[in-house]
Coordinates of C-alpha atoms in Angstrom, one line a residue:
Chain A
M18 CA -115.0 -115.1 -38.0
Q19 CA -115.8 -118.8 -38.0
K20 CA -119.1 -118.3 -39.7
R21 CA -117.4 -116.3 -42.5
Q22 CA -114.8 -119.0 -43.0
F23 CA -117.6 -121.5 -43.3
W24 CA -119.3 -119.5 -46.0
V25 CA -116.1 -119.0 -48.0
R26 CA -115.5 -122.7 -48.0
F27 CA -119.1 -123.5 -48.6
R28 CA -119.3 -121.3 -51.7
R29 CA -116.1 -122.7 -53.1
N30 CA -117.4 -126.2 -52.7
R31 CA -119.1 -127.3 -56.0
L32 CA -120.9 -130.2 -54.4
A33 CA -122.4 -128.0 -51.7
M34 CA -123.5 -125.3 -54.1
T35 CA -125.1 -127.8 -56.5
G36 CA -127.0 -129.3 -53.6
L37 CA -128.1 -125.9 -52.3
V38 CA -129.4 -124.8 -55.7
M39 CA -131.2 -128.1 -56.3
V40 CA -132.8 -127.9 -52.8
G41 CA -133.8 -124.3 -53.5
I42 CA -135.4 -125.3 -56.8
M43 CA -137.4 -128.1 -54.9
F44 CA -138.6 -125.5 -52.4
V45 CA -139.8 -123.2 -55.1
I46 CA -141.6 -126.0 -56.9
S47 CA -143.5 -127.1 -53.9
L48 CA -144.4 -123.6 -52.7
A49 CA -145.4 -122.5 -56.2
A50 CA -147.2 -125.7 -57.0
P51 CA -150.6 -124.1 -57.6
W52 CA -149.1 -121.9 -60.3
L53 CA -146.7 -124.4 -61.8
A54 CA -149.0 -127.4 -62.2
P55 CA -150.7 -127.3 -65.5
Y56 CA -153.8 -129.2 -64.2
D57 CA -155.6 -129.9 -60.9
P58 CA -153.7 -132.9 -59.6
N59 CA -157.0 -134.6 -58.6
Q60 CA -158.9 -133.8 -61.8
I61 CA -160.2 -137.2 -63.0
E62 CA -160.6 -137.5 -66.8
L63 CA -161.9 -140.9 -67.7
K64 CA -161.5 -140.2 -71.4
E65 CA -157.8 -139.6 -71.0
V66 CA -156.7 -142.7 -69.1
L67 CA -153.1 -143.9 -69.2
L68 CA -152.0 -141.6 -72.0
P69 CA -148.2 -141.6 -72.8
P70 CA -146.3 -138.3 -72.5
S71 CA -147.4 -135.7 -75.1
A72 CA -147.6 -132.0 -75.5
K73 CA -150.8 -131.8 -73.6
H74 CA -149.6 -134.1 -70.8
P75 CA -145.8 -133.8 -70.7
L76 CA -145.4 -136.8 -68.3
G77 CA -148.6 -138.7 -69.4
T78 CA -151.7 -139.5 -67.3
D79 CA -152.5 -142.1 -64.7
P80 CA -155.2 -144.9 -64.6
L81 CA -157.8 -142.2 -63.6
G82 CA -156.7 -139.8 -66.3
R83 CA -155.0 -137.4 -63.9
D84 CA -152.0 -135.4 -65.1
V85 CA -148.8 -137.0 -63.9
L86 CA -146.7 -133.8 -64.0
S87 CA -149.2 -132.0 -61.8
R88 CA -149.3 -134.9 -59.4
I89 CA -145.5 -135.0 -59.2
I90 CA -145.4 -131.2 -58.6
Y91 CA -148.0 -131.4 -55.8
G92 CA -146.3 -134.6 -54.5
S93 CA -143.2 -132.5 -53.7
Q94 CA -145.1 -130.8 -51.0
V95 CA -145.6 -134.1 -49.1
S96 CA -141.9 -134.9 -49.4
L97 CA -140.9 -131.5 -48.1
K98 CA -143.3 -131.6 -45.2
V99 CA -142.4 -135.1 -44.1
G100 CA -138.7 -134.4 -44.6
F101 CA -138.6 -131.3 -42.4
V102 CA -141.1 -132.2 -39.7
S103 CA -139.8 -135.7 -39.1
V104 CA -136.2 -134.6 -39.1
G105 CA -137.1 -131.6 -36.9
L106 CA -138.6 -134.0 -34.4
A107 CA -135.7 -136.5 -34.6
T108 CA -133.2 -133.7 -34.1
L109 CA -135.0 -132.3 -31.1
I110 CA -135.2 -135.7 -29.4
G111 CA -131.6 -136.4 -30.3
L112 CA -130.4 -133.1 -29.0
V113 CA -132.1 -133.5 -25.7
V114 CA -131.1 -137.1 -25.2
G115 CA -127.5 -136.5 -26.3
A116 CA -127.2 -133.3 -24.2
L117 CA -128.5 -135.0 -21.0
A118 CA -126.3 -138.1 -21.5
G119 CA -123.1 -136.1 -22.4
F120 CA -123.6 -133.4 -19.7
Y121 CA -124.5 -135.5 -16.7
G122 CA -122.6 -138.7 -17.6
G123 CA -122.8 -141.5 -15.1
W124 CA -125.9 -143.6 -14.9
V125 CA -128.0 -141.0 -16.9
D126 CA -125.5 -141.5 -19.7
Y127 CA -125.5 -145.3 -19.3
L128 CA -129.3 -145.6 -19.4
L129 CA -129.8 -143.3 -22.3
M130 CA -127.1 -144.9 -24.4
R131 CA -128.6 -148.4 -23.7
L132 CA -131.9 -146.9 -25.0
V133 CA -130.0 -145.8 -28.1
D134 CA -128.5 -149.3 -28.6
L135 CA -131.9 -150.8 -28.1
M136 CA -133.6 -148.6 -30.7
L137 CA -130.7 -149.3 -33.2
C138 CA -131.4 -153.1 -32.7
F139 CA -134.8 -152.8 -34.4
P140 CA -134.8 -152.9 -38.2
S141 CA -136.3 -149.4 -38.3
F142 CA -138.5 -150.2 -41.2
F143 CA -140.1 -153.0 -39.2
L144 CA -140.7 -150.7 -36.2
I145 CA -142.2 -148.0 -38.4
L146 CA -144.5 -150.5 -40.1
A147 CA -145.6 -152.0 -36.8
V148 CA -146.5 -148.5 -35.5
I149 CA -148.3 -147.7 -38.7
A150 CA -150.2 -151.0 -38.4
V151 CA -151.4 -149.9 -34.9
L152 CA -152.2 -146.3 -35.8
E153 CA -153.8 -145.2 -39.0
P154 CA -151.5 -144.5 -42.0
S155 CA -151.6 -140.7 -42.4
I156 CA -149.1 -138.1 -43.2
W157 CA -149.0 -136.9 -39.5
N158 CA -148.5 -140.4 -38.1
I159 CA -145.7 -141.0 -40.6
M160 CA -143.9 -137.9 -39.7
V161 CA -144.1 -138.7 -36.0
V162 CA -143.0 -142.3 -36.5
I163 CA -140.1 -141.5 -38.7
G164 CA -139.0 -138.9 -36.2
L165 CA -139.3 -141.2 -33.3
T166 CA -137.2 -143.9 -35.0
S167 CA -134.4 -141.8 -36.4
W168 CA -133.0 -139.7 -33.5
M169 CA -130.3 -142.0 -32.4
G170 CA -127.5 -140.8 -34.6
V171 CA -128.0 -137.2 -33.5
A172 CA -128.0 -138.2 -29.9
R173 CA -124.7 -140.0 -30.2
L174 CA -123.2 -137.0 -32.1
V175 CA -124.3 -134.5 -29.4
R176 CA -123.2 -136.7 -26.6
A177 CA -119.7 -137.2 -28.0
E178 CA -119.4 -133.5 -28.5
F179 CA -120.6 -132.7 -25.0
L180 CA -118.3 -135.2 -23.4
S181 CA -115.3 -133.7 -25.1
L182 CA -116.3 -130.1 -24.2
R183 CA -117.8 -130.3 -20.7
E184 CA -114.5 -129.9 -18.8
R185 CA -113.2 -127.1 -20.9
E186 CA -112.4 -123.7 -19.4
F187 CA -115.4 -121.8 -20.9
V188 CA -117.8 -124.2 -19.4
V189 CA -116.1 -124.2 -16.0
A190 CA -116.1 -120.4 -16.1
A191 CA -119.7 -120.2 -17.0
R192 CA -120.5 -122.6 -14.1
A193 CA -118.4 -120.5 -11.7
L194 CA -120.5 -117.5 -12.8
G195 CA -123.6 -119.4 -11.5
A196 CA -125.1 -120.6 -14.8
S197 CA -127.7 -123.2 -14.4
D198 CA -127.2 -126.7 -15.9
W199 CA -129.9 -125.9 -18.4
R200 CA -128.1 -122.7 -19.5
L201 CA -124.7 -124.5 -19.6
M202 CA -126.2 -127.2 -21.9
F203 CA -128.2 -125.2 -24.3
V204 CA -126.5 -121.8 -24.3
H205 CA -122.8 -122.6 -23.8
L206 CA -122.3 -126.2 -25.0
L207 CA -124.9 -126.8 -27.7
P208 CA -123.7 -124.1 -30.2
N209 CA -120.4 -126.0 -30.4
A210 CA -122.2 -129.2 -31.4
L211 CA -124.4 -127.7 -34.1
A212 CA -122.2 -128.3 -37.1
P213 CA -122.2 -132.1 -37.1
V214 CA -125.9 -132.0 -36.2
M215 CA -126.6 -129.8 -39.2
V216 CA -124.9 -132.3 -41.5
S217 CA -126.8 -135.2 -40.0
A218 CA -130.1 -133.4 -40.2
T219 CA -129.6 -132.6 -43.9
L220 CA -128.8 -136.2 -44.6
G221 CA -131.7 -137.1 -42.4
V222 CA -134.1 -135.2 -44.6
A223 CA -133.0 -137.4 -47.5
G224 CA -133.5 -140.5 -45.5
A225 CA -137.0 -139.4 -44.3
I226 CA -138.1 -138.7 -47.9
L227 CA -136.9 -142.2 -49.0
T228 CA -138.8 -143.8 -46.1
E229 CA -142.0 -141.8 -46.7
S230 CA -142.0 -142.7 -50.4
A231 CA -141.4 -146.4 -49.6
L232 CA -144.3 -146.4 -47.1
S233 CA -146.6 -144.6 -49.5
F234 CA -145.5 -147.1 -52.2
L235 CA -146.6 -150.0 -50.0
G236 CA -149.9 -148.2 -49.4
L237 CA -149.1 -147.6 -45.8
G238 CA -148.1 -143.9 -46.2
V239 CA -149.9 -140.9 -47.6
Q240 CA -153.3 -142.0 -48.7
P241 CA -154.8 -141.3 -52.1
P242 CA -156.1 -139.0 -53.5
T243 CA -153.4 -136.8 -51.9
P244 CA -150.6 -137.2 -54.4
S245 CA -147.2 -138.4 -53.1
W246 CA -144.3 -139.7 -55.2
G247 CA -144.6 -143.1 -53.5
N248 CA -148.3 -143.6 -54.2
I249 CA -148.0 -142.5 -57.9
L250 CA -145.4 -145.3 -58.1
T251 CA -147.9 -147.8 -56.7
A252 CA -150.1 -147.1 -59.8
G253 CA -146.9 -147.4 -61.9
K254 CA -146.3 -150.9 -60.5
D255 CA -149.8 -152.0 -61.3
N256 CA -149.4 -150.8 -64.9
L257 CA -145.7 -151.7 -65.4
E258 CA -146.2 -153.4 -68.8
I259 CA -148.3 -150.6 -70.4
A260 CA -147.3 -147.3 -68.8
W261 CA -143.6 -146.9 -68.1
W262 CA -144.0 -143.1 -67.5
L263 CA -146.0 -143.8 -64.4
S264 CA -143.1 -145.6 -62.8
F265 CA -140.2 -143.7 -64.3
F266 CA -140.9 -140.0 -63.5
P267 CA -142.0 -140.1 -59.9
G268 CA -139.0 -142.3 -59.1
L269 CA -136.7 -139.9 -60.9
A270 CA -138.2 -137.1 -58.7
I271 CA -137.4 -139.0 -55.5
L272 CA -133.8 -139.8 -56.8
L273 CA -133.1 -136.2 -57.7
T274 CA -134.5 -134.8 -54.4
V275 CA -132.7 -137.2 -52.2
M276 CA -129.5 -136.7 -54.1
S277 CA -129.7 -132.9 -53.7
Y278 CA -130.0 -133.2 -49.9
N279 CA -127.1 -135.6 -49.9
F280 CA -125.0 -133.2 -51.9
L281 CA -125.9 -130.4 -49.5
G282 CA -125.2 -132.5 -46.5
E283 CA -121.8 -133.7 -47.8
G284 CA -121.0 -130.1 -48.8
I285 CA -121.7 -128.8 -45.4
R286 CA -119.6 -131.5 -43.9
E287 CA -116.6 -130.6 -46.1
A288 CA -117.1 -126.9 -45.4
V289 CA -117.2 -127.5 -41.7
D290 CA -114.1 -129.7 -41.7
P291 CA -112.0 -129.4 -44.8
R292 CA -109.7 -132.2 -43.6
L293 CA -112.5 -134.6 -44.7
K294 CA -111.9 -133.7 -48.3
D295 CA -109.0 -136.1 -48.9
Chain B
M256 CA -112.1 -166.4 -26.6
W257 CA -114.9 -168.1 -24.7
P258 CA -115.0 -165.6 -21.8
F259 CA -115.5 -162.9 -24.5
I260 CA -118.3 -164.7 -26.2
C261 CA -120.0 -165.5 -22.8
K262 CA -119.7 -161.8 -21.9
R263 CA -121.3 -160.8 -25.2
L264 CA -124.1 -163.3 -24.7
L265 CA -124.8 -162.1 -21.2
M266 CA -125.0 -158.5 -22.5
M267 CA -127.7 -159.7 -25.0
V268 CA -130.1 -160.6 -22.2
P269 CA -131.1 -157.0 -21.1
M270 CA -131.2 -156.1 -24.8
L271 CA -133.7 -158.9 -25.5
V272 CA -135.9 -157.8 -22.5
G273 CA -135.7 -154.2 -23.9
I274 CA -136.7 -155.4 -27.4
T275 CA -139.8 -157.3 -26.1
L276 CA -140.7 -154.3 -23.9
V277 CA -140.6 -151.9 -26.9
S278 CA -142.6 -154.4 -29.0
F279 CA -145.2 -154.8 -26.3
V280 CA -145.6 -151.1 -25.9
V281 CA -145.9 -150.5 -29.6
I282 CA -148.7 -153.1 -29.9
H283 CA -150.5 -151.7 -26.9
L284 CA -150.6 -148.3 -28.5
A285 CA -153.4 -149.8 -30.5
P286 CA -156.8 -148.2 -30.0
G287 CA -159.1 -151.0 -29.0
T288 CA -158.1 -154.5 -27.8
P289 CA -157.7 -157.6 -30.0
V290 CA -161.0 -158.8 -28.6
E291 CA -162.9 -155.8 -29.9
L292 CA -161.1 -156.2 -33.2
Q293 CA -162.2 -159.8 -33.5
T294 CA -165.7 -159.3 -32.2
T295 CA -166.8 -156.1 -34.0
M296 CA -166.6 -158.1 -37.2
N297 CA -168.8 -160.8 -35.8
P298 CA -172.3 -159.7 -34.7
K299 CA -172.9 -163.0 -33.1
A300 CA -170.3 -162.5 -30.4
S301 CA -172.3 -161.9 -27.2
L302 CA -171.0 -159.9 -24.3
E303 CA -170.5 -163.2 -22.5
A304 CA -168.3 -164.4 -25.3
Q305 CA -166.3 -161.1 -25.4
K306 CA -165.7 -161.5 -21.7
R307 CA -164.4 -165.0 -22.2
L308 CA -162.1 -163.9 -25.0
R309 CA -160.7 -161.2 -22.8
E310 CA -160.0 -163.6 -20.0
L311 CA -158.4 -166.0 -22.6
Y312 CA -156.0 -163.3 -23.7
G313 CA -155.5 -162.1 -20.1
L314 CA -156.6 -158.6 -21.0
D315 CA -158.5 -158.2 -17.8
K316 CA -155.2 -158.2 -15.9
P317 CA -152.9 -155.2 -15.3
L318 CA -150.5 -154.3 -18.1
A319 CA -147.4 -155.3 -16.1
V320 CA -148.9 -158.8 -15.4
Q321 CA -149.8 -159.1 -19.1
Y322 CA -146.3 -158.2 -20.2
W323 CA -144.8 -160.7 -17.8
E324 CA -147.1 -163.5 -19.0
W325 CA -146.4 -162.6 -22.6
L326 CA -142.7 -162.5 -21.9
T327 CA -142.6 -166.0 -20.3
R328 CA -144.4 -167.3 -23.3
V329 CA -142.1 -165.5 -25.8
A330 CA -139.1 -167.1 -24.0
R331 CA -140.6 -170.4 -25.1
L332 CA -141.1 -169.0 -28.7
D333 CA -144.8 -169.0 -28.1
F334 CA -146.1 -165.8 -29.8
G335 CA -149.7 -166.9 -29.7
F336 CA -152.0 -167.5 -32.7
S337 CA -152.3 -165.5 -35.8
F338 CA -155.6 -163.5 -36.3
S339 CA -155.7 -164.7 -39.9
P340 CA -158.4 -167.3 -40.8
D341 CA -155.9 -170.1 -40.6
R342 CA -155.3 -169.5 -36.9
R343 CA -151.9 -171.0 -37.0
P344 CA -149.2 -170.3 -34.3
V345 CA -147.3 -167.2 -35.1
W346 CA -143.9 -168.9 -34.6
D347 CA -144.8 -171.6 -37.2
K348 CA -145.6 -169.0 -39.8
I349 CA -142.4 -167.1 -39.2
K350 CA -140.3 -170.2 -38.9
E351 CA -141.1 -171.5 -42.4
R352 CA -140.2 -168.1 -43.9
L353 CA -137.0 -167.4 -42.0
G354 CA -134.8 -169.5 -44.2
V355 CA -135.8 -167.6 -47.4
T356 CA -135.1 -164.2 -46.0
I357 CA -131.9 -165.1 -44.3
S358 CA -130.5 -166.8 -47.4
L359 CA -131.4 -164.0 -49.7
N360 CA -129.9 -161.4 -47.3
L361 CA -126.7 -163.5 -47.0
L362 CA -126.5 -163.7 -50.8
S363 CA -126.8 -159.9 -51.1
M364 CA -124.2 -159.4 -48.4
L365 CA -121.9 -161.7 -50.4
I366 CA -122.5 -159.6 -53.5
I367 CA -121.9 -156.4 -51.5
L368 CA -118.5 -157.7 -50.3
V369 CA -117.4 -159.1 -53.7
V370 CA -118.2 -155.9 -55.6
A371 CA -117.7 -153.1 -53.0
I372 CA -114.3 -154.1 -51.7
P373 CA -112.5 -154.1 -55.0
L374 CA -114.3 -150.8 -56.0
G375 CA -113.3 -149.2 -52.7
V376 CA -109.7 -150.4 -52.8
L377 CA -109.1 -149.4 -56.4
S378 CA -110.5 -145.9 -56.0
A379 CA -108.4 -145.5 -52.9
C380 CA -105.3 -146.5 -54.8
W381 CA -105.9 -143.8 -57.4
P382 CA -107.7 -141.0 -55.6
Q383 CA -109.2 -138.3 -57.8
S384 CA -108.7 -140.5 -60.9
A385 CA -111.4 -140.9 -63.5
F386 CA -112.1 -144.3 -62.0
D387 CA -112.4 -142.8 -58.5
R388 CA -114.8 -140.2 -59.8
A389 CA -116.9 -142.7 -61.6
V390 CA -117.2 -144.7 -58.4
T391 CA -118.1 -141.6 -56.4
V392 CA -120.9 -140.8 -58.8
L393 CA -122.1 -144.4 -58.5
V394 CA -122.0 -144.1 -54.7
F395 CA -124.2 -140.9 -54.8
F396 CA -126.7 -142.8 -57.0
G397 CA -126.6 -145.7 -54.6
F398 CA -127.3 -143.6 -51.6
A399 CA -130.2 -141.8 -53.3
M400 CA -131.8 -144.6 -55.2
P401 CA -135.2 -145.7 -53.8
T402 CA -134.9 -149.5 -53.9
F403 CA -138.5 -150.0 -54.9
W404 CA -137.9 -147.8 -57.9
L405 CA -134.8 -149.7 -58.9
A406 CA -136.9 -152.9 -58.6
L407 CA -139.6 -151.5 -60.9
L408 CA -137.0 -150.3 -63.5
L409 CA -135.2 -153.7 -63.5
I410 CA -138.6 -155.5 -63.8
M411 CA -139.5 -153.2 -66.7
F412 CA -136.1 -153.8 -68.5
F413 CA -135.2 -157.4 -67.8
G414 CA -138.7 -158.8 -67.2
V415 CA -141.0 -157.0 -69.5
Y416 CA -138.8 -155.6 -72.3
L417 CA -136.1 -158.2 -72.7
E418 CA -138.1 -161.0 -71.1
W419 CA -134.9 -162.5 -69.7
L420 CA -135.8 -163.0 -66.1
P421 CA -138.9 -164.0 -64.1
V422 CA -140.2 -161.2 -61.9
S423 CA -142.2 -162.9 -59.3
G424 CA -141.9 -165.8 -56.8
L425 CA -139.0 -168.0 -56.1
T426 CA -139.8 -170.9 -58.5
S427 CA -141.6 -171.5 -61.7
L428 CA -145.0 -173.3 -61.6
N429 CA -143.6 -176.6 -62.9
F430 CA -140.7 -176.5 -60.5
A431 CA -141.5 -180.0 -59.1
H432 CA -140.9 -181.6 -62.5
F433 CA -137.5 -180.1 -63.1
T434 CA -134.2 -182.0 -62.9
F435 CA -131.7 -181.0 -60.3
W436 CA -129.8 -178.6 -62.5
Q437 CA -132.9 -177.1 -63.9
K438 CA -134.1 -176.4 -60.4
I439 CA -130.8 -174.6 -59.6
Q440 CA -131.1 -172.6 -62.8
D441 CA -134.7 -171.7 -62.1
L442 CA -134.0 -170.6 -58.5
A443 CA -131.0 -168.5 -59.7
A444 CA -133.1 -166.8 -62.3
H445 CA -135.8 -165.9 -59.8
V446 CA -133.4 -164.7 -57.2
T447 CA -131.2 -162.5 -59.4
L448 CA -133.2 -159.4 -59.5
P449 CA -134.3 -159.4 -55.8
V450 CA -130.8 -159.9 -54.6
L451 CA -129.4 -157.2 -56.9
V452 CA -132.0 -154.8 -55.6
A453 CA -131.3 -155.7 -52.0
A454 CA -127.6 -155.3 -52.5
F455 CA -127.6 -152.0 -54.4
G456 CA -128.0 -149.7 -51.4
G457 CA -125.4 -151.5 -49.3
L458 CA -122.9 -151.5 -52.2
A459 CA -122.7 -147.7 -52.1
G460 CA -122.1 -147.5 -48.4
M461 CA -119.6 -150.3 -48.3
S462 CA -117.4 -149.1 -51.2
R463 CA -117.4 -145.6 -49.7
Y464 CA -116.4 -147.1 -46.4
M465 CA -113.7 -149.3 -47.9
R466 CA -112.3 -146.4 -49.8
G467 CA -112.0 -144.3 -46.6
S468 CA -110.6 -147.2 -44.6
M469 CA -108.0 -147.9 -47.3
L470 CA -107.0 -144.2 -47.6
E471 CA -106.5 -144.0 -43.9
N472 CA -104.3 -147.1 -43.8
I473 CA -102.2 -146.1 -46.9
R474 CA -101.2 -142.9 -44.9
Q475 CA -99.9 -144.9 -42.0
D476 CA -96.2 -145.2 -41.1
Y477 CA -96.1 -149.0 -41.5
I478 CA -96.9 -148.5 -45.2
I479 CA -94.0 -146.1 -45.6
T480 CA -91.8 -148.8 -43.9
A481 CA -93.1 -151.5 -46.2
R482 CA -92.4 -149.3 -49.3
A483 CA -89.0 -148.3 -47.9
K484 CA -88.1 -152.0 -47.5
G485 CA -88.5 -152.2 -51.3
L486 CA -91.6 -154.4 -51.3
S487 CA -93.6 -154.3 -54.5
E488 CA -96.5 -152.0 -54.7
S489 CA -99.0 -154.8 -55.0
T490 CA -97.6 -156.5 -51.8
V491 CA -97.9 -153.2 -50.0
I492 CA -101.4 -152.6 -51.0
F493 CA -102.9 -156.1 -50.9
K494 CA -100.9 -157.7 -48.1
H495 CA -100.3 -154.8 -45.7
A496 CA -102.9 -152.1 -46.3
L497 CA -105.8 -154.2 -47.4
R498 CA -105.7 -156.6 -44.4
N499 CA -105.9 -153.8 -41.9
A500 CA -108.4 -151.9 -43.9
L501 CA -110.7 -154.9 -44.0
L502 CA -111.1 -155.1 -40.2
P503 CA -113.8 -152.4 -39.8
V504 CA -115.7 -153.9 -42.7
I505 CA -116.8 -156.7 -40.3
T506 CA -118.4 -154.1 -38.1
I507 CA -120.1 -152.3 -41.0
L508 CA -121.5 -155.7 -42.2
G509 CA -122.9 -156.2 -38.7
L510 CA -124.5 -152.8 -38.7
S511 CA -126.0 -153.3 -42.1
V512 CA -128.2 -156.2 -40.8
P513 CA -131.2 -154.2 -39.7
G514 CA -131.2 -152.3 -43.0
L515 CA -131.2 -155.5 -45.0
I516 CA -133.9 -157.1 -42.9
G517 CA -136.1 -154.0 -43.0
G518 CA -135.5 -153.8 -46.8
S519 CA -136.7 -157.3 -47.3
V520 CA -140.3 -156.0 -46.7
I521 CA -139.9 -153.9 -49.9
F522 CA -138.2 -156.3 -52.2
E523 CA -140.1 -159.4 -51.0
S524 CA -143.5 -157.7 -51.6
I525 CA -142.5 -156.4 -55.0
F526 CA -141.1 -159.7 -56.2
A527 CA -143.7 -161.8 -54.4
I528 CA -141.1 -163.8 -52.5
P529 CA -142.5 -165.9 -49.6
G530 CA -140.2 -164.6 -46.9
M531 CA -140.4 -162.8 -43.6
G532 CA -140.8 -159.4 -45.2
Q533 CA -143.8 -160.4 -47.3
L534 CA -145.4 -162.1 -44.2
F535 CA -144.8 -158.9 -42.2
F536 CA -146.3 -156.7 -44.9
G537 CA -149.4 -158.9 -45.0
A538 CA -149.7 -158.9 -41.2
V539 CA -149.5 -155.1 -41.1
M540 CA -152.2 -154.8 -43.8
A541 CA -154.5 -157.3 -42.0
R542 CA -153.7 -155.8 -38.5
D543 CA -152.7 -159.2 -37.4
Y544 CA -151.2 -158.0 -34.1
P545 CA -149.7 -161.3 -32.7
L546 CA -148.0 -161.8 -36.0
V547 CA -146.7 -158.2 -36.2
M548 CA -145.4 -158.4 -32.6
G549 CA -143.7 -161.8 -33.4
E550 CA -142.1 -160.4 -36.5
L551 CA -140.9 -157.3 -34.7
V552 CA -139.2 -159.4 -32.0
I553 CA -137.7 -161.9 -34.4
G554 CA -136.4 -159.1 -36.6
A555 CA -134.7 -157.4 -33.7
V556 CA -133.3 -160.7 -32.4
L557 CA -131.8 -161.4 -35.9
T558 CA -130.2 -158.0 -35.7
L559 CA -128.8 -158.7 -32.3
M560 CA -127.4 -162.0 -33.5
G561 CA -125.9 -160.3 -36.6
N562 CA -124.1 -157.8 -34.2
L563 CA -122.9 -160.7 -32.0
L564 CA -121.5 -162.5 -35.0
A565 CA -119.8 -159.4 -36.1
D566 CA -118.3 -158.8 -32.7
V567 CA -117.1 -162.3 -32.3
S568 CA -115.5 -162.4 -35.8
Y569 CA -113.8 -159.1 -35.1
A570 CA -112.4 -160.5 -31.9
L571 CA -111.2 -163.6 -33.8
V572 CA -109.2 -161.5 -36.3
D573 CA -108.1 -158.7 -33.9
P574 CA -106.7 -159.9 -30.5
R575 CA -106.8 -156.4 -29.1
I576 CA -110.6 -156.5 -28.9
R577 CA -110.6 -159.7 -26.9
A578 CA -108.4 -158.1 -24.2
G579 CA -110.5 -154.9 -24.0

């Protein structure tokens, strides 16, 4: 019943549907990259360096003569991977920390919440950069680091939800039936906390994509020749005066992708709780 | 008021210890010790010299002892010496750049406040109007815009195409020869784009927040009372609703501090501004661990102080907090 209500509201919400369609298109583009990209993204053509957009290269070429459109199409794979893996990790940590804190309360709650406060004290970009300085910059390290520095919001959400639910009858009943703590937390309580977590995870994907592209832009993210939107922009920055297309198109790709996840997240939020829509 | 401030200050102590502990752990994730890093580059470093270096850094002691020794030094603002060729103390390097980063971030906060509050208030006064919708679109752009891309676009337009504004550094080369007013003008021109870029993301969040806070307050009973008394609409909005709606803004400003400080890495390296962010970026690239660790600690301490400031000013304007 509840699920059906959600879908009815979700489908009626223009923002949510726009987001869903846009996210769907992004998925198709990154999965079908080998068929969609007109060229090999790493094909160096030294006779076609820094060409402006034309019929042959719709979005121009980069300083090594590689086709920018193809690199942007393949770059979407990086964004998708980083977005989902790092948010998956963050959500998992946040769920466990929040569930433990909200379920047990007392000193467990106190300690875990101080840990959350502590993590929130670091400018997260500083923390991420410091870890990257220590480890090698690579796509796996980035995913792990973004995940490890962005779980605090989810933890707080889950904790608040658990605190408000743990004394309710259905939990007491399940406990009386002899359910273990573990079962109470993850079978009985967790499903009730999933809606806000879903919203925060969707918005988190957008955030992770922005962070990855910023890191790659600074040269501390995905390393060339693997194309990512951020590292195409690095080449754009070095050729700002002569090749606008190198800076313009990859940035536009980031903007549109991040926006579509934000639309989807806001849409889910409104569908879950219609009161939020003024 | 003073008991409240003292309580908050005391609560900062365990946080500070936590911050140093996390920073210490992060740096010790590093494969290899600073000694190896310094000596592998240098074939002349004998085993004897390596051993001496290790003793110098205290790396032959257990980790807990190392942390304690480091902590007592950090308490005296002694972060050790940078690995870079100049070998200067880390704190000296950070100190000379703190001012730039803090002033730029304060400036962008000011812009966020001056622009976002009217935007939020006006769109809350006429929800679903054309203006409100336009602001909403702007907000979605603000949330999704990668700041470094915005920086590149602004550089291309104002710096390269129109040639109106300088795009790198804080001052022109011949700054020393300028008169006072020319200096002010030169600084302002250099600072415009970086501050705009730094403020843009925060603008979206703040105006969204202001709108929500305003809408919430307009629905309250005391607003109905104010209107029923026959007060003019502008008095109701600006005197009654706005004052109360502004309260949580203080908290949001405090919360935005880590984002602003983190963001300075990006805009300072794009615009070649000699601040903490640029220093940090350089330190990361050069794997200058003492400097990275110092920056991490200082960045977190700045955040902590931002939060303290927000709490204290909230307590100043809202007596309920002081009691609680």
